[in-house]
mmCIF file of C-alpha atoms in Angstrom:
data_model
loop_
_atom_site.group_PDB
_atom_site.id
_atom_site.type_symbol
_atom_site.label_atom_id
_atom_site.label_comp_id
_atom_site.label_asym_id
_atom_site.label_seq_id
_atom_site.Cartn_x
_atom_site.Cartn_y
_atom_site.Cartn_z
ATOM 1 C CA MET A 431 74.511 61.370 53.470
ATOM 2 C CA ALA A 432 71.603 62.589 51.059
ATOM 3 C CA THR A 433 71.349 66.355 51.083
ATOM 4 C CA HIS A 434 68.825 68.594 49.313
ATOM 5 C CA GLU A 435 69.864 72.150 49.128
ATOM 6 C CA ASP A 436 67.703 75.014 47.809
ATOM 7 C CA ASP A 437 69.230 78.090 46.448
ATOM 8 C CA VAL A 438 69.543 80.672 49.070
ATOM 9 C CA GLN A 439 68.649 83.891 47.350
ATOM 10 C CA GLN A 440 66.366 86.861 48.099
ATOM 11 C CA ALA A 441 62.927 86.762 46.541
ATOM 12 C CA PRO A 442 61.086 89.901 45.272
ATOM 13 C CA SER A 443 59.940 92.030 48.146
ATOM 14 C CA ALA A 444 56.384 91.232 48.977
ATOM 15 C CA THR A 445 53.981 92.121 51.898
ATOM 16 C CA PRO A 446 53.458 88.720 53.886
ATOM 17 C CA GLN A 447 49.994 87.039 54.331
ATOM 18 C CA GLY A 448 48.317 88.524 57.280
ATOM 19 C CA ALA A 449 50.231 91.926 57.211
ATOM 20 C CA ALA A 450 49.090 95.296 55.637
ATOM 21 C CA THR A 451 51.029 98.350 54.695
ATOM 22 C CA ASP A 452 50.666 101.565 56.751
ATOM 23 C CA GLY A 453 50.738 105.085 55.132
ATOM 24 C CA ASP A 454 54.552 105.200 55.376
ATOM 25 C CA GLY A 455 55.013 101.906 53.456
ATOM 26 C CA GLY A 456 55.862 99.901 56.434
ATOM 27 C CA THR A 457 54.266 96.746 57.806
ATOM 28 C CA ARG A 458 51.529 96.840 60.395
ATOM 29 C CA ARG A 459 51.142 93.682 62.297
ATOM 30 C CA ARG A 460 48.036 91.649 61.969
ATOM 31 C CA PRO A 461 47.808 87.903 62.786
ATOM 32 C CA LEU A 462 47.691 85.455 59.975
ATOM 33 C CA ARG A 463 44.127 85.463 58.570
ATOM 34 C CA GLU A 464 44.431 81.791 58.020
ATOM 35 C CA GLN A 465 46.927 79.259 59.278
ATOM 36 C CA HIS A 466 47.357 75.502 59.045
ATOM 37 C CA VAL A 467 49.314 75.535 62.401
ATOM 38 C CA GLU A 468 48.840 77.348 65.693
ATOM 39 C CA GLU A 469 50.480 76.149 68.828
ATOM 40 C CA THR A 470 51.197 77.926 72.234
ATOM 41 C CA VAL A 471 53.344 76.958 75.130
ATOM 42 C CA GLU A 472 53.938 78.774 78.476
ATOM 43 C CA VAL A 473 57.508 79.107 79.580
ATOM 44 C CA ALA A 474 58.298 80.027 83.148
ATOM 45 C CA VAL A 475 60.645 83.051 82.328
ATOM 46 C CA PRO A 476 59.724 86.650 81.739
ATOM 47 C CA VAL A 477 58.825 87.960 78.309
ATOM 48 C CA ARG A 478 62.109 89.706 77.723
ATOM 49 C CA THR A 479 64.118 86.686 78.593
ATOM 50 C CA ALA A 480 62.003 84.432 76.353
ATOM 51 C CA TYR A 481 62.172 86.878 73.507
ATOM 52 C CA ASN A 482 65.868 87.451 73.682
ATOM 53 C CA GLN A 483 66.707 84.006 73.613
ATOM 54 C CA TRP A 484 64.571 83.428 70.625
ATOM 55 C CA THR A 485 66.204 85.993 68.543
ATOM 56 C CA GLN A 486 69.772 83.887 68.982
ATOM 57 C CA PHE A 487 68.733 81.631 65.979
ATOM 58 C CA LYS A 488 72.164 80.147 65.965
ATOM 59 C CA SER A 489 71.417 78.429 69.455
ATOM 60 C CA PHE A 490 68.391 76.592 67.731
ATOM 61 C CA PRO A 491 70.433 73.372 67.036
ATOM 62 C CA ARG A 492 71.337 73.217 70.696
ATOM 63 C CA PHE A 493 67.623 72.284 71.577
ATOM 64 C CA SER A 494 65.900 71.476 68.335
ATOM 65 C CA GLY A 495 65.161 67.982 67.172
ATOM 66 C CA VAL A 496 65.128 69.145 63.428
ATOM 67 C CA VAL A 497 67.375 72.250 63.179
ATOM 68 C CA ARG A 498 70.853 71.285 62.239
ATOM 69 C CA ASP A 499 72.433 74.674 61.354
ATOM 70 C CA VAL A 500 71.607 78.390 61.051
ATOM 71 C CA GLU A 501 73.636 80.771 59.095
ATOM 72 C CA GLN A 502 73.219 84.579 59.193
ATOM 73 C CA VAL A 503 73.309 85.606 55.509
ATOM 74 C CA ARG A 504 72.235 89.330 55.871
ATOM 75 C CA PRO A 505 70.819 91.297 58.814
ATOM 76 C CA THR A 506 67.254 90.035 57.959
ATOM 77 C CA VAL A 507 67.937 86.873 56.272
ATOM 78 C CA THR A 508 69.013 83.412 57.664
ATOM 79 C CA ALA A 509 69.768 80.143 56.051
ATOM 80 C CA TRP A 510 68.512 77.236 57.955
ATOM 81 C CA THR A 511 69.385 73.479 57.452
ATOM 82 C CA ILE A 512 66.748 70.968 58.823
ATOM 83 C CA GLY A 513 66.596 67.462 58.607
ATOM 84 C CA TYR A 514 65.876 63.910 59.948
ATOM 85 C CA GLY A 515 68.572 61.401 60.024
ATOM 86 C CA PRO A 516 70.905 61.728 56.809
ATOM 87 C CA LEU A 517 68.397 63.752 55.020
ATOM 88 C CA ARG A 518 69.092 67.585 54.961
ATOM 89 C CA ARG A 519 67.099 70.448 53.357
ATOM 90 C CA ARG A 520 68.541 73.972 53.293
ATOM 91 C CA PHE A 521 66.306 76.997 52.741
ATOM 92 C CA ALA A 522 66.461 80.818 53.337
ATOM 93 C CA VAL A 523 64.112 82.756 55.586
ATOM 94 C CA GLU A 524 63.491 86.539 55.787
ATOM 95 C CA ILE A 525 62.255 88.290 59.036
ATOM 96 C CA VAL A 526 59.710 90.776 57.566
ATOM 97 C CA GLU A 527 58.705 92.175 60.835
ATOM 98 C CA GLN A 528 59.975 92.366 64.457
ATOM 99 C CA ASP A 529 59.040 94.044 67.699
ATOM 100 C CA PRO A 530 61.127 93.700 70.640
ATOM 101 C CA ASP A 531 59.382 91.564 73.376
ATOM 102 C CA ALA A 532 56.293 91.073 71.271
ATOM 103 C CA TYR A 533 56.293 89.837 67.870
ATOM 104 C CA LEU A 534 58.270 88.326 64.808
ATOM 105 C CA ALA A 535 57.179 87.349 61.506
ATOM 106 C CA TRP A 536 59.007 85.627 58.710
ATOM 107 C CA ARG A 537 58.581 84.160 55.224
ATOM 108 C CA GLY A 538 60.445 81.580 53.154
ATOM 109 C CA LEU A 539 62.515 83.321 50.417
ATOM 110 C CA ARG A 540 61.409 81.612 47.233
ATOM 111 C CA GLN A 541 59.566 82.797 44.174
ATOM 112 C CA HIS A 542 56.392 81.043 45.748
ATOM 113 C CA PRO A 543 57.070 80.778 49.469
ATOM 114 C CA CYS A 544 56.441 77.295 50.737
ATOM 115 C CA HIS A 545 55.554 78.695 54.290
ATOM 116 C CA GLN A 546 55.429 81.897 56.360
ATOM 117 C CA GLY A 547 54.837 82.373 59.857
ATOM 118 C CA GLU A 548 54.689 84.413 63.135
ATOM 119 C CA VAL A 549 55.518 84.158 66.805
ATOM 120 C CA GLU A 550 53.958 86.327 69.574
ATOM 121 C CA PHE A 551 55.064 86.677 73.167
ATOM 122 C CA THR A 552 52.622 87.438 75.662
ATOM 123 C CA PRO A 553 53.197 88.096 79.438
ATOM 124 C CA THR A 554 51.120 85.824 81.717
ATOM 125 C CA ARG A 555 49.663 86.451 85.228
ATOM 126 C CA SER A 556 52.313 84.078 86.689
ATOM 127 C CA GLY A 557 55.169 86.262 85.479
ATOM 128 C CA GLY A 558 55.798 83.879 82.625
ATOM 129 C CA THR A 559 55.529 84.116 78.836
ATOM 130 C CA ALA A 560 53.086 82.480 76.522
ATOM 131 C CA ILE A 561 54.660 81.947 73.107
ATOM 132 C CA THR A 562 52.286 81.396 70.182
ATOM 133 C CA VAL A 563 53.519 80.080 66.747
ATOM 134 C CA ARG A 564 51.283 80.342 63.673
ATOM 135 C CA MET A 565 52.375 79.083 60.331
ATOM 136 C CA LEU A 566 50.875 79.053 56.938
ATOM 137 C CA LEU A 567 52.055 76.252 54.734
ATOM 138 C CA GLU A 568 52.107 76.347 51.015
ATOM 139 C CA PRO A 569 53.401 73.010 49.784
ATOM 140 C CA GLN A 570 54.328 72.270 46.339
ATOM 141 C CA GLY A 571 53.696 69.328 43.952
ATOM 142 C CA ALA A 572 52.417 66.250 45.512
ATOM 143 C CA ALA A 573 52.623 67.545 48.939
ATOM 144 C CA ARG A 574 49.409 69.498 48.200
ATOM 145 C CA VAL A 575 47.304 66.243 48.341
ATOM 146 C CA LEU A 576 48.563 65.579 51.928
ATOM 147 C CA THR A 577 47.600 69.307 52.818
ATOM 148 C CA ARG A 578 44.112 68.854 51.464
ATOM 149 C CA SER A 579 43.741 65.641 53.339
ATOM 150 C CA GLY A 580 44.811 67.232 56.519
ATOM 151 C CA ARG A 581 47.697 64.934 57.323
ATOM 152 C CA ALA A 582 50.416 67.468 56.704
ATOM 153 C CA PRO A 583 48.957 70.211 58.834
ATOM 154 C CA ARG A 584 48.551 67.696 61.840
ATOM 155 C CA PHE A 585 52.146 66.517 61.343
ATOM 156 C CA ALA A 586 53.375 70.146 61.084
ATOM 157 C CA ALA A 587 51.352 70.901 64.276
ATOM 158 C CA ARG A 588 52.957 68.195 66.308
ATOM 159 C CA LEU A 589 56.272 69.172 65.020
ATOM 160 C CA VAL A 590 55.974 72.745 65.970
ATOM 161 C CA ARG A 591 54.753 72.022 69.520
ATOM 162 C CA GLY A 592 57.528 69.542 69.945
ATOM 163 C CA GLU A 593 59.926 72.265 69.194
ATOM 164 C CA LEU A 594 58.125 74.709 71.371
ATOM 165 C CA LEU A 595 58.495 72.397 74.231
ATOM 166 C CA ARG A 596 62.103 71.826 73.640
ATOM 167 C CA PHE A 597 62.583 75.505 73.564
ATOM 168 C CA LYS A 598 60.695 75.643 76.936
ATOM 169 C CA ARG A 599 63.096 73.245 78.603
ATOM 170 C CA PHE A 600 66.076 74.801 77.080
ATOM 171 C CA ILE A 601 65.308 78.474 78.340
ATOM 172 C CA GLU A 602 63.973 77.268 81.729
ATOM 173 C CA GLY A 603 67.095 75.284 82.251
ATOM 174 C CA LEU A 604 69.231 78.322 81.391
ATOM 175 C CA GLY A 605 67.215 80.608 83.537
ATOM 176 C CA GLN A 606 68.472 83.579 81.609
ATOM 177 C CA GLU A 607 69.123 84.379 77.933
ATOM 178 C CA GLY A 608 72.433 83.781 76.346
ATOM 179 C CA GLY A 609 72.205 86.781 74.211
ATOM 180 C CA ALA A 610 69.721 89.154 72.408
ATOM 181 C CA TRP A 611 68.994 91.168 69.272
ATOM 182 C CA ARG A 612 66.820 94.154 70.221
ATOM 183 C CA GLY A 613 66.240 95.816 66.868
ATOM 184 C CA THR A 614 62.999 96.486 65.031
ATOM 185 C CA ILE A 615 62.265 95.344 61.581
ATOM 186 C CA ARG A 616 59.602 96.595 59.307
ATOM 187 C CA ASN A 617 58.772 95.219 55.873
ATOM 188 C CA GLY A 618 62.122 93.343 55.795
ATOM 189 C CA ARG A 619 64.147 96.379 56.763
ATOM 190 C CA VAL A 620 66.098 97.034 59.956
ATOM 191 C CA GLN A 621 64.844 100.339 61.489
ATOM 192 C CA HIS A 622 67.629 102.577 62.826
ATOM 193 C CA ASP A 623 66.980 104.936 65.696
ATOM 194 C CA HIS A 624 69.601 107.520 64.471
ATOM 195 C CA PRO A 625 70.342 108.080 60.774
ATOM 196 C CA GLU A 626 73.673 107.273 59.536
ATOM 197 C CA PRO A 627 76.374 109.955 59.284
ATOM 198 C CA PRO A 628 76.865 111.142 55.839
ATOM 199 C CA ARG A 629 79.560 109.418 53.961
ATOM 200 C CA SER A 630 82.225 111.240 51.852
ATOM 201 C CA ARG A 631 82.234 110.552 48.161
ATOM 202 C CA VAL A 632 86.081 110.448 48.150
ATOM 203 C CA ALA A 633 87.398 107.047 49.326
ATOM 204 C CA GLN A 634 88.796 107.262 52.948
ATOM 205 C CA TRP A 635 88.095 111.019 53.190
ATOM 206 C CA PRO A 636 87.240 111.983 56.785
ATOM 207 C CA VAL A 637 83.650 113.548 57.241
ATOM 208 C CA GLY A 638 83.097 116.248 59.773
#
């Protein structure tokens, strides 16, 4: 089995393409200004159900044609293994922004990210959900030639649409989510509704 594994490490913090910082230093959502891929599919489940299931990244190998494994590295970082046949590639992804039932944005964790993207969840008149995925590809080396020729974006668009259709069949078959993560993320940091209690500077010394 041939395996290609990239180092899974955190890249320097940066504001993703298509996002702007607000006065508090957080990230304000804004759709990608340019994208090589944009695909939408409508699923016959409510927004909350579709969003909740999407946040269960470890379930992706159950329906995906390319995702083989997903590992939670840190609260906002996951390591994905994708592949066709015997070929495998492992890479880390950071969630930079997440709004429950609405939006999720990510970027590849490399010094020069090879991709970044976002997914939006929009309620439909029928009571279902329109899921839109946008991706900005930044291929390296010889792959840039394919991008300029338009072949890589077309291939990526077919791949993304195929994955969306698989997710559609998966969640509609379940009828309800198998789990959920309802947190909010801003600029790669999980937002806490309540501040953590103060910690004692003395090991194992009770506080309060």
